[in-house]
XYZ file of N, CA, C and O in Angstrom:
344
model
N 11.093 7.716 -4.490
C 12.378 7.039 -4.450
C 12.226 5.627 -4.978
O 11.201 4.993 -4.783
N 13.270 5.129 -5.584
C 13.221 3.794 -6.154
C 14.003 2.774 -5.341
O 13.954 1.600 -5.629
N 14.731 3.212 -4.335
C 15.517 2.311 -3.502
C 14.746 2.049 -2.207
O 14.734 2.881 -1.301
N 14.118 0.901 -2.137
C 13.270 0.585 -0.983
C 14.050 0.509 0.321
O 13.573 0.951 1.366
N 15.250 -0.060 0.272
C 16.050 -0.194 1.497
C 16.460 1.176 2.034
O 16.383 1.425 3.247
N 16.863 2.072 1.145
C 17.263 3.414 1.571
C 16.056 4.192 2.089
O 16.145 4.886 3.100
N 14.920 4.053 1.413
C 13.693 4.704 1.871
C 13.327 4.227 3.271
O 12.999 5.031 4.149
N 13.409 2.937 3.483
C 13.101 2.362 4.796
C 14.053 2.906 5.857
O 13.634 3.261 6.966
N 15.316 3.000 5.539
C 16.317 3.496 6.488
C 16.042 4.957 6.836
O 16.085 5.341 8.016
N 15.747 5.771 5.845
C 15.468 7.190 6.079
C 14.234 7.351 6.959
O 14.238 8.123 7.919
N 13.178 6.604 6.645
C 11.951 6.705 7.433
C 12.156 6.190 8.854
O 11.591 6.730 9.807
N 12.967 5.147 9.018
C 13.243 4.613 10.351
C 13.964 5.660 11.206
O 13.624 5.864 12.368
N 14.952 6.328 10.635
C 15.674 7.358 11.378
C 14.748 8.542 11.678
O 14.734 9.062 12.796
N 13.960 8.949 10.699
C 13.060 10.090 10.897
C 12.016 9.804 11.970
O 11.571 10.720 12.664
N 11.615 8.548 12.125
C 10.625 8.181 13.129
C 11.244 7.779 14.456
O 10.528 7.388 15.375
N 12.563 7.887 14.573
C 13.219 7.544 15.833
C 12.887 8.596 16.890
O 12.436 9.699 16.588
N 13.124 8.240 18.128
C 12.812 9.126 19.249
C 13.598 10.429 19.162
O 13.127 11.483 19.581
N 14.772 10.386 18.595
C 15.617 11.573 18.499
C 14.970 12.642 17.616
O 15.001 13.828 17.936
N 14.371 12.231 16.492
C 13.832 13.193 15.534
C 12.319 13.350 15.593
O 11.784 14.374 15.201
N 11.598 12.355 16.032
C 10.139 12.406 16.063
C 9.688 12.126 17.494
O 9.427 11.001 17.862
N 9.596 13.142 18.264
C 9.338 13.001 19.697
C 7.851 12.777 19.997
O 7.190 13.614 20.592
N 7.327 11.613 19.590
C 5.972 11.227 19.919
C 4.903 11.860 19.056
O 3.724 11.714 19.324
N 5.291 12.546 18.037
C 4.303 13.136 17.145
C 3.765 12.068 16.209
O 3.997 10.886 16.378
N 3.065 12.517 15.189
C 2.522 11.586 14.203
C 3.666 10.933 13.424
O 4.702 11.552 13.177
N 3.478 9.684 13.011
C 4.529 8.999 12.247
C 4.828 9.706 10.918
O 3.926 10.245 10.292
N 6.079 9.704 10.562
C 6.510 10.276 9.281
C 6.441 9.158 8.248
O 7.061 8.107 8.422
N 5.686 9.384 7.181
C 5.440 8.317 6.200
C 5.962 8.629 4.813
O 5.903 7.770 3.939
N 6.482 9.830 4.584
C 7.005 10.175 3.260
C 8.451 10.627 3.369
O 8.870 11.191 4.388
N 9.208 10.395 2.314
C 10.613 10.792 2.289
C 10.721 12.314 2.279
O 11.629 12.874 2.897
N 9.794 12.984 1.610
C 9.852 14.450 1.575
C 9.679 15.038 2.979
O 10.383 15.972 3.365
N 8.773 14.486 3.760
C 8.591 14.955 5.148
C 9.810 14.593 5.994
O 10.260 15.371 6.832
N 10.368 13.406 5.759
C 11.572 12.992 6.487
C 12.738 13.928 6.185
O 13.512 14.264 7.080
N 12.827 14.380 4.934
C 13.908 15.306 4.562
C 13.784 16.617 5.319
O 14.786 17.195 5.749
N 12.551 17.077 5.533
C 12.338 18.320 6.289
C 12.715 18.113 7.752
O 13.382 18.948 8.365
N 12.292 16.985 8.321
C 12.549 16.713 9.739
C 14.038 16.487 9.997
O 14.595 17.006 10.965
N 14.688 15.716 9.134
C 16.087 15.356 9.358
C 17.057 16.462 8.981
O 18.101 16.620 9.614
N 16.771 17.166 7.924
C 17.700 18.164 7.415
C 18.646 17.555 6.397
O 18.837 16.339 6.336
N 19.232 18.406 5.596
C 20.054 17.923 4.483
C 21.327 17.220 4.941
O 21.756 16.245 4.320
N 21.946 17.675 6.025
C 23.186 17.036 6.487
C 22.948 15.604 6.946
O 23.689 14.690 6.574
N 21.917 15.379 7.741
C 21.614 14.034 8.235
C 21.193 13.143 7.077
O 21.624 11.990 6.971
N 20.375 13.676 6.179
C 19.922 12.897 5.021
C 21.106 12.496 4.144
O 21.208 11.344 3.707
N 22.037 13.420 3.923
C 23.237 13.110 3.144
C 24.065 12.030 3.825
O 24.536 11.085 3.192
N 24.231 12.137 5.145
C 25.019 11.136 5.879
C 24.377 9.757 5.821
O 25.074 8.747 5.697
N 23.055 9.693 5.903
C 22.362 8.405 5.796
C 22.613 7.792 4.423
O 22.937 6.610 4.311
N 22.480 8.596 3.377
C 22.666 8.089 2.009
C 24.105 7.634 1.768
O 24.331 6.557 1.205
N 25.066 8.438 2.211
C 26.475 8.058 2.022
C 26.828 6.801 2.812
O 27.527 5.918 2.306
N 26.347 6.715 4.031
C 26.624 5.542 4.856
C 26.009 4.289 4.258
O 26.660 3.242 4.189
N 24.768 4.387 3.806
C 24.105 3.230 3.192
C 24.839 2.775 1.942
O 25.034 1.572 1.720
N 25.287 3.726 1.139
C 26.024 3.392 -0.086
C 27.363 2.737 0.247
O 27.725 1.714 -0.346
N 28.084 3.296 1.189
C 29.392 2.758 1.575
C 29.266 1.358 2.161
O 29.980 0.434 1.752
N 28.354 1.197 3.097
C 28.187 -0.104 3.738
C 27.712 -1.141 2.721
O 28.210 -2.269 2.698
N 26.767 -0.741 1.882
C 26.275 -1.669 0.864
C 27.373 -2.134 -0.072
O 27.493 -3.329 -0.367
N 28.205 -1.207 -0.538
C 29.268 -1.594 -1.466
C 30.336 -2.435 -0.776
O 30.880 -3.373 -1.380
N 30.633 -2.144 0.483
C 31.625 -2.944 1.198
C 31.122 -4.367 1.455
O 31.843 -5.337 1.265
N 29.881 -4.474 1.897
C 29.350 -5.795 2.238
C 29.054 -6.650 1.015
O 29.057 -7.874 1.102
N 28.802 -6.017 -0.119
C 28.506 -6.778 -1.338
C 29.745 -7.079 -2.170
O 29.658 -7.741 -3.190
N 30.895 -6.594 -1.729
C 32.121 -6.814 -2.472
C 32.451 -8.303 -2.521
O 32.513 -8.980 -1.503
N 32.657 -8.810 -3.709
C 32.969 -10.233 -3.887
C 34.461 -10.504 -3.681
O 34.881 -11.645 -3.667
N 35.230 -9.447 -3.526
C 36.670 -9.600 -3.362
C 37.087 -9.799 -1.907
O 38.247 -10.075 -1.637
N 36.151 -9.657 -0.995
C 36.478 -9.828 0.417
C 36.448 -11.299 0.812
O 35.527 -12.019 0.452
N 37.430 -11.711 1.567
C 37.416 -13.069 2.098
C 36.402 -13.129 3.238
O 36.046 -12.101 3.812
N 35.925 -14.312 3.588
C 34.966 -14.418 4.703
C 35.514 -13.853 6.015
O 34.767 -13.248 6.788
N 36.810 -14.024 6.247
C 37.398 -13.504 7.476
C 37.375 -11.978 7.491
O 37.051 -11.366 8.516
N 37.701 -11.359 6.366
C 37.700 -9.899 6.281
C 36.267 -9.384 6.408
O 36.007 -8.388 7.081
N 35.330 -10.066 5.781
C 33.925 -9.684 5.862
C 33.447 -9.709 7.315
O 32.801 -8.774 7.791
N 33.792 -10.758 8.047
C 33.404 -10.879 9.457
C 34.032 -9.772 10.291
O 33.364 -9.159 11.130
N 35.309 -9.501 10.060
C 35.981 -8.432 10.807
C 35.366 -7.073 10.486
O 35.226 -6.224 11.374
N 34.993 -6.860 9.224
C 34.378 -5.604 8.815
C 33.033 -5.403 9.517
O 32.767 -4.346 10.077
N 32.209 -6.431 9.530
C 30.902 -6.342 10.175
C 31.060 -6.138 11.679
O 30.368 -5.303 12.282
N 31.982 -6.855 12.293
C 32.224 -6.711 13.728
C 32.726 -5.305 14.056
O 32.272 -4.683 15.021
N 33.645 -4.801 13.257
C 34.174 -3.455 13.473
C 33.119 -2.377 13.303
O 33.038 -1.432 14.099
N 32.284 -2.519 12.262
C 31.213 -1.539 12.055
C 30.208 -1.588 13.182
O 29.724 -0.553 13.647
N 29.900 -2.768 13.653
C 28.958 -2.917 14.755
C 29.480 -2.207 16.002
O 28.749 -1.481 16.675
N 30.740 -2.401 16.301
C 31.345 -1.731 17.445
C 31.370 -0.223 17.288
O 31.114 0.526 18.238
N 31.640 0.230 16.072
C 31.655 1.673 15.811
C 30.277 2.290 15.981
O 30.126 3.365 16.560
N 29.254 1.607 15.461
C 27.891 2.125 15.595
C 27.463 2.151 17.058
O 26.821 3.098 17.511
N 27.835 1.125 17.793
C 27.492 1.070 19.219
C 28.171 2.220 19.960
O 27.542 2.906 20.776
N 29.437 2.460 19.670
C 30.157 3.547 20.326
C 29.565 4.910 19.948
O 29.443 5.797 20.795
N 29.176 5.060 18.704
C 28.572 6.322 18.265
C 27.249 6.574 18.967
O 26.943 7.702 19.377
N 26.451 5.540 19.130
C 25.170 5.691 19.815
C 25.376 6.030 21.294
O 24.682 6.876 21.839
N 26.350 5.374 21.927
C 26.633 5.672 23.333
C 27.147 7.107 23.495
O 26.764 7.807 24.430
N 27.991 7.534 22.569
C 28.506 8.901 22.629
C 27.394 9.914 22.391
O 27.344 10.961 23.039
N 26.485 9.573 21.484
C 25.347 10.449 21.212
C 24.451 10.563 22.433
O 23.957 11.645 22.759
N 24.246 9.458 23.119
C 23.403 9.475 24.329
C 24.069 10.266 25.445
O 23.395 10.919 26.237
N 25.397 10.194 25.516
C 26.119 10.882 26.587
C 26.186 12.393 26.363
O 26.345 13.150 27.307
N 26.062 12.800 25.108
C 26.191 14.242 24.777
C 24.976 15.039 25.180
O 23.952 14.665 25.458
């Protein structure tokens, strides 16, 4: 892979407690793809692309940028809490 940030994100998720339950660390994207599955890998890539394009948009005012980051943070927190509760 040529995108270091996306590679790092994929490996971080693959090595999380949810997907790698104390086994050996996952160090390659190909192994992460096997562990995560195509649906999770696709969602990580789409989310990274969407968030990156939104946050790098030069057309956003500082106020909109702050609200966007705050809203995404709240959404991610709620998703994690819902995931833990399930």
